[in-house]
mmCIF file with all atom_site columns, C-alpha atoms in Angstrom:
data_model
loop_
_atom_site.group_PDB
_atom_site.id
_atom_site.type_symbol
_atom_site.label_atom_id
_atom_site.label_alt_id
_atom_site.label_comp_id
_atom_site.label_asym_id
_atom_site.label_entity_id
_atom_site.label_seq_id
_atom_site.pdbx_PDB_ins_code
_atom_site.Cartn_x
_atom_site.Cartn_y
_atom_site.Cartn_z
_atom_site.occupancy
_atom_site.B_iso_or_equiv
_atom_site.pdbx_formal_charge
_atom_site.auth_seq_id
_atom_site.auth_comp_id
_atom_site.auth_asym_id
_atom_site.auth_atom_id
_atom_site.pdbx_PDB_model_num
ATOM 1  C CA . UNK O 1 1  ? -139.388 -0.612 0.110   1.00 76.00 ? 22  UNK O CA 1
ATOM 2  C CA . UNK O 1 2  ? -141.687 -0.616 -2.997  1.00 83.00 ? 23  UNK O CA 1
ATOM 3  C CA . UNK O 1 3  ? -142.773 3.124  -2.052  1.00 83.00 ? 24  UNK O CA 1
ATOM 4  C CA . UNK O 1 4  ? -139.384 4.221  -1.587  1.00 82.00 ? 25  UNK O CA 1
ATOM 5  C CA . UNK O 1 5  ? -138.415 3.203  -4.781  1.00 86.00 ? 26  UNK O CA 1
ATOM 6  C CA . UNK O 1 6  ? -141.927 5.024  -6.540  1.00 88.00 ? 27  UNK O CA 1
ATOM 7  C CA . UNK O 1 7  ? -140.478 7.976  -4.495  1.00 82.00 ? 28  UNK O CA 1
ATOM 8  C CA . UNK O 1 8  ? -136.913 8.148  -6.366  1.00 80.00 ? 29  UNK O CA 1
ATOM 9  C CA . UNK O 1 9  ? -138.488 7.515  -9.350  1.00 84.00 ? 30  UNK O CA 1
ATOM 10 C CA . UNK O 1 10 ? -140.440 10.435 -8.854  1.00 84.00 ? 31  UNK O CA 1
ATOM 11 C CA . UNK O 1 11 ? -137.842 12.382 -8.357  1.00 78.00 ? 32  UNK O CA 1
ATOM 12 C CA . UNK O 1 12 ? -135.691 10.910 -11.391 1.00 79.00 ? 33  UNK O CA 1
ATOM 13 C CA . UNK O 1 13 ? -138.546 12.394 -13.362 1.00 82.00 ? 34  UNK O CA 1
ATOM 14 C CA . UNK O 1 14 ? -138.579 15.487 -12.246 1.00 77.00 ? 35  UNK O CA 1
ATOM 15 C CA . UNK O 1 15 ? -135.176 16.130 -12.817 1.00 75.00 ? 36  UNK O CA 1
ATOM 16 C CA . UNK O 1 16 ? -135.406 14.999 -16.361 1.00 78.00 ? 37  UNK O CA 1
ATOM 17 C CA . UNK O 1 17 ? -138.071 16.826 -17.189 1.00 81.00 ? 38  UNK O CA 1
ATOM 18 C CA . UNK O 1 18 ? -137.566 19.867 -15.807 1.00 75.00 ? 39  UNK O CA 1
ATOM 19 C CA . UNK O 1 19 ? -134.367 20.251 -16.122 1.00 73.00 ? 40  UNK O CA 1
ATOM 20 C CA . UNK O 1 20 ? -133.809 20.611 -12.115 1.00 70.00 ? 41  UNK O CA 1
ATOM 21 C CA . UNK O 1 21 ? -129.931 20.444 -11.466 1.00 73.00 ? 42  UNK O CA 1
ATOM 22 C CA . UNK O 1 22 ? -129.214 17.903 -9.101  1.00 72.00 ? 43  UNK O CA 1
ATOM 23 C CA . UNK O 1 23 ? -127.304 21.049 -6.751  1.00 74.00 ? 44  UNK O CA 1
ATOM 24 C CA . UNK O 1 24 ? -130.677 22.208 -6.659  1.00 78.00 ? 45  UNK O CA 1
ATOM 25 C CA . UNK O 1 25 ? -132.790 19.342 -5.572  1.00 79.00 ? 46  UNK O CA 1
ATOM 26 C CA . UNK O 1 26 ? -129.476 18.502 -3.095  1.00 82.00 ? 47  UNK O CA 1
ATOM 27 C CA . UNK O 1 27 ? -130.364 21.925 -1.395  1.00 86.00 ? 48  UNK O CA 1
ATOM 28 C CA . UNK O 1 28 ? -133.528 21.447 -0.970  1.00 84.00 ? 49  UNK O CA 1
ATOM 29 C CA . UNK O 1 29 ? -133.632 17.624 0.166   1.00 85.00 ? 50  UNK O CA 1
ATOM 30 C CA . UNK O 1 30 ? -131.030 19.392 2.956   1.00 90.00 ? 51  UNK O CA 1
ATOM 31 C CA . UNK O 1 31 ? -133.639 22.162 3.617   1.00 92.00 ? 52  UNK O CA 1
ATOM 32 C CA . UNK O 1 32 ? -136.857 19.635 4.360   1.00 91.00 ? 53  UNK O CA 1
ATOM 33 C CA . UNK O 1 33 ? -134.155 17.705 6.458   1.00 93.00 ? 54  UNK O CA 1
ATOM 34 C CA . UNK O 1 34 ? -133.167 20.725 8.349   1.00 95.00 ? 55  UNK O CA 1
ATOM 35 C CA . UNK O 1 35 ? -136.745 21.853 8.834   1.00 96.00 ? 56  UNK O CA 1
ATOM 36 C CA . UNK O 1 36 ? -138.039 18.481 10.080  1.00 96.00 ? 57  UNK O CA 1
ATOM 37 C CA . UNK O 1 37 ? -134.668 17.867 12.899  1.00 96.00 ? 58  UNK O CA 1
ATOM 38 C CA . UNK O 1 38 ? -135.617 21.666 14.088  1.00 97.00 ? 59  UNK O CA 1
ATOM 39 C CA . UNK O 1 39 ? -139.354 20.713 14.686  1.00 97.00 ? 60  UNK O CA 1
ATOM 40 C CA . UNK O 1 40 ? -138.516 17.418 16.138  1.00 97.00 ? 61  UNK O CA 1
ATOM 41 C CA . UNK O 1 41 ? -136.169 19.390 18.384  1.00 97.00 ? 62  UNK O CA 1
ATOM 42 C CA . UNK O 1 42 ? -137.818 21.821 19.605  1.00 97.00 ? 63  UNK O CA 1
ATOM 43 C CA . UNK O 1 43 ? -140.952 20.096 20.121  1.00 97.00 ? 64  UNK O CA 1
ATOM 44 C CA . UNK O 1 44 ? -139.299 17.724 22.107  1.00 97.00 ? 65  UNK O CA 1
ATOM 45 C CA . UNK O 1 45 ? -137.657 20.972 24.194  1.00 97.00 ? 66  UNK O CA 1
ATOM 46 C CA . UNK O 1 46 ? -140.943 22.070 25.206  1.00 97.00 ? 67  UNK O CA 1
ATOM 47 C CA . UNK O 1 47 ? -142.603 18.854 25.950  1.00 97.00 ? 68  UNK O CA 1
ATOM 48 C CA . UNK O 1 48 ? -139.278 19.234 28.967  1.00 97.00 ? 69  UNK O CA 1
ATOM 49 C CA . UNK O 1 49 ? -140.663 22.608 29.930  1.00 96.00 ? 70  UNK O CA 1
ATOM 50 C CA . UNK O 1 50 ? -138.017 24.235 28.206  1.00 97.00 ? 71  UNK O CA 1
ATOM 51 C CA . UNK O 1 51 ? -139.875 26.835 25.884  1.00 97.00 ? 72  UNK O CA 1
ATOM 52 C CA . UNK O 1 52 ? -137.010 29.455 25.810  1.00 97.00 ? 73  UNK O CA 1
ATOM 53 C CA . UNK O 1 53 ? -134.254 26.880 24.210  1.00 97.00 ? 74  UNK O CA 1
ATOM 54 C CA . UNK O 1 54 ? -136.964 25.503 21.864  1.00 97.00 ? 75  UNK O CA 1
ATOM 55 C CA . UNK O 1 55 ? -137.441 28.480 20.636  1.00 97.00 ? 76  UNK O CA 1
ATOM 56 C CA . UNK O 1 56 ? -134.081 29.638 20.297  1.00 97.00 ? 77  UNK O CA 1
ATOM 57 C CA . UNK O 1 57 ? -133.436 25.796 18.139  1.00 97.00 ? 78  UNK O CA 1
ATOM 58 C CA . UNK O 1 58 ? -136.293 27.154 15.748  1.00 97.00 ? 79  UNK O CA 1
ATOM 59 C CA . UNK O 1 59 ? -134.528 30.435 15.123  1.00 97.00 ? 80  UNK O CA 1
ATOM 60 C CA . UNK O 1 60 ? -131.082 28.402 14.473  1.00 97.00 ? 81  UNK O CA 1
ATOM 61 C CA . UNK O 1 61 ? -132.929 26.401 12.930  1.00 96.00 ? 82  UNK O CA 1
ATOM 62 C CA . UNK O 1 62 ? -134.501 29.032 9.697   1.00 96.00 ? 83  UNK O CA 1
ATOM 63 C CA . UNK O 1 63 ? -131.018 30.871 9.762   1.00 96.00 ? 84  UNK O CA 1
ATOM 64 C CA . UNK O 1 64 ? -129.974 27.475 8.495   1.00 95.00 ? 85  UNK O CA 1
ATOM 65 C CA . UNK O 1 65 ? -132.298 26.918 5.863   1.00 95.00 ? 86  UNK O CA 1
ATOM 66 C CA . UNK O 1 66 ? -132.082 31.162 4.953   1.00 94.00 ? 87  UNK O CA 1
ATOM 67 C CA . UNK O 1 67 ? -128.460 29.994 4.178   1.00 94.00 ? 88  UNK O CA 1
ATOM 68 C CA . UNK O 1 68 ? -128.689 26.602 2.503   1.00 90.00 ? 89  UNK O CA 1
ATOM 69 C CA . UNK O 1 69 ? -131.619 27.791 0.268   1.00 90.00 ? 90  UNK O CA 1
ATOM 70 C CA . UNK O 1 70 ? -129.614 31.104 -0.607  1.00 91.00 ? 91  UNK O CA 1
ATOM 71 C CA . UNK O 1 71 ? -128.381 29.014 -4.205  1.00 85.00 ? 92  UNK O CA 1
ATOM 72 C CA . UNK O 1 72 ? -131.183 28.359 -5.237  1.00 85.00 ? 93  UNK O CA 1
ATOM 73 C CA . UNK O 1 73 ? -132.844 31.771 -4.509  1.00 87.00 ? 94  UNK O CA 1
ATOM 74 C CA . UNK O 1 74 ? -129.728 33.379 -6.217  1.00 89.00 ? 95  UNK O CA 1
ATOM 75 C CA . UNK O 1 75 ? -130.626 31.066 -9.161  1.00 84.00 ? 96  UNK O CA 1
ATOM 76 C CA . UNK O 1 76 ? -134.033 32.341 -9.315  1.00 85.00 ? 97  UNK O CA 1
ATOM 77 C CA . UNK O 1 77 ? -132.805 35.993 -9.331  1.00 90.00 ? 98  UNK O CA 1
ATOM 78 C CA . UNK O 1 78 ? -130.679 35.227 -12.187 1.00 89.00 ? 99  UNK O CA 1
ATOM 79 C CA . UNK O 1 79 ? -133.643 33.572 -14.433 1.00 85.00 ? 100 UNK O CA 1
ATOM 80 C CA . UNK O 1 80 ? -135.958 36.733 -13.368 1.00 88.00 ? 101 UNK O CA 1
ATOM 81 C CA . UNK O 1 81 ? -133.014 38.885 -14.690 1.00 89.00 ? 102 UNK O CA 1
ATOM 82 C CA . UNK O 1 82 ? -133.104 37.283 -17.641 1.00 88.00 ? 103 UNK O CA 1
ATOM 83 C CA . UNK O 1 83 ? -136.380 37.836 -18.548 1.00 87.00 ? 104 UNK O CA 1
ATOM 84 C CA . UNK O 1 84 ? -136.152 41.754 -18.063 1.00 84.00 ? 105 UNK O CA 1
ATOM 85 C CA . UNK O 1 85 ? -134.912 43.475 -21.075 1.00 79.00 ? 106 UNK O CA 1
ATOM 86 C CA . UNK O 1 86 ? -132.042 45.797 -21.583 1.00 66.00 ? 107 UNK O CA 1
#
């Protein structure tokens, strides 16, 4: 429990010192999440011999994350905009 508790306040610290919104680190918490129940997934698909539907979870899978992360890539396009003049 001790190291779970070092892990939030890990995270408390990025957020207050880098200014991280809390949307942000939501989104990507829910991306690792989604990454690691898609692996888990699909490795257990093929360990059954079924390759084709493992690799069809894997493809649902990153068209999940491609839309969950699309904030915070839309928030990086915004601060690159920023920086270019005119």
């Amino acid at each position: 429990m001790d190291k779970v508790s070092q892990l939030f306040d890990v995270i408390q610290q990025i957020v207050s010192r880098f200014n991280v919104s809390l949307l942000h680190l939501d989104t990507i918490f829910k991306v690792i999440g989604i990454a690691y129940i898609t692996e888990f997934t699909a490795q257990l698909l093929k360990d059954a011999d079924l390759e084709a539907i493992a690799i069809k979870v894997e493809l649902v899978g990153k068209i999940f994350i491609l839309l969950f992360a699309l904030p915070i890539f839309i928030a990086v396009l915004e601060t690159l905009m920023n920086f270019i003049p005119g």
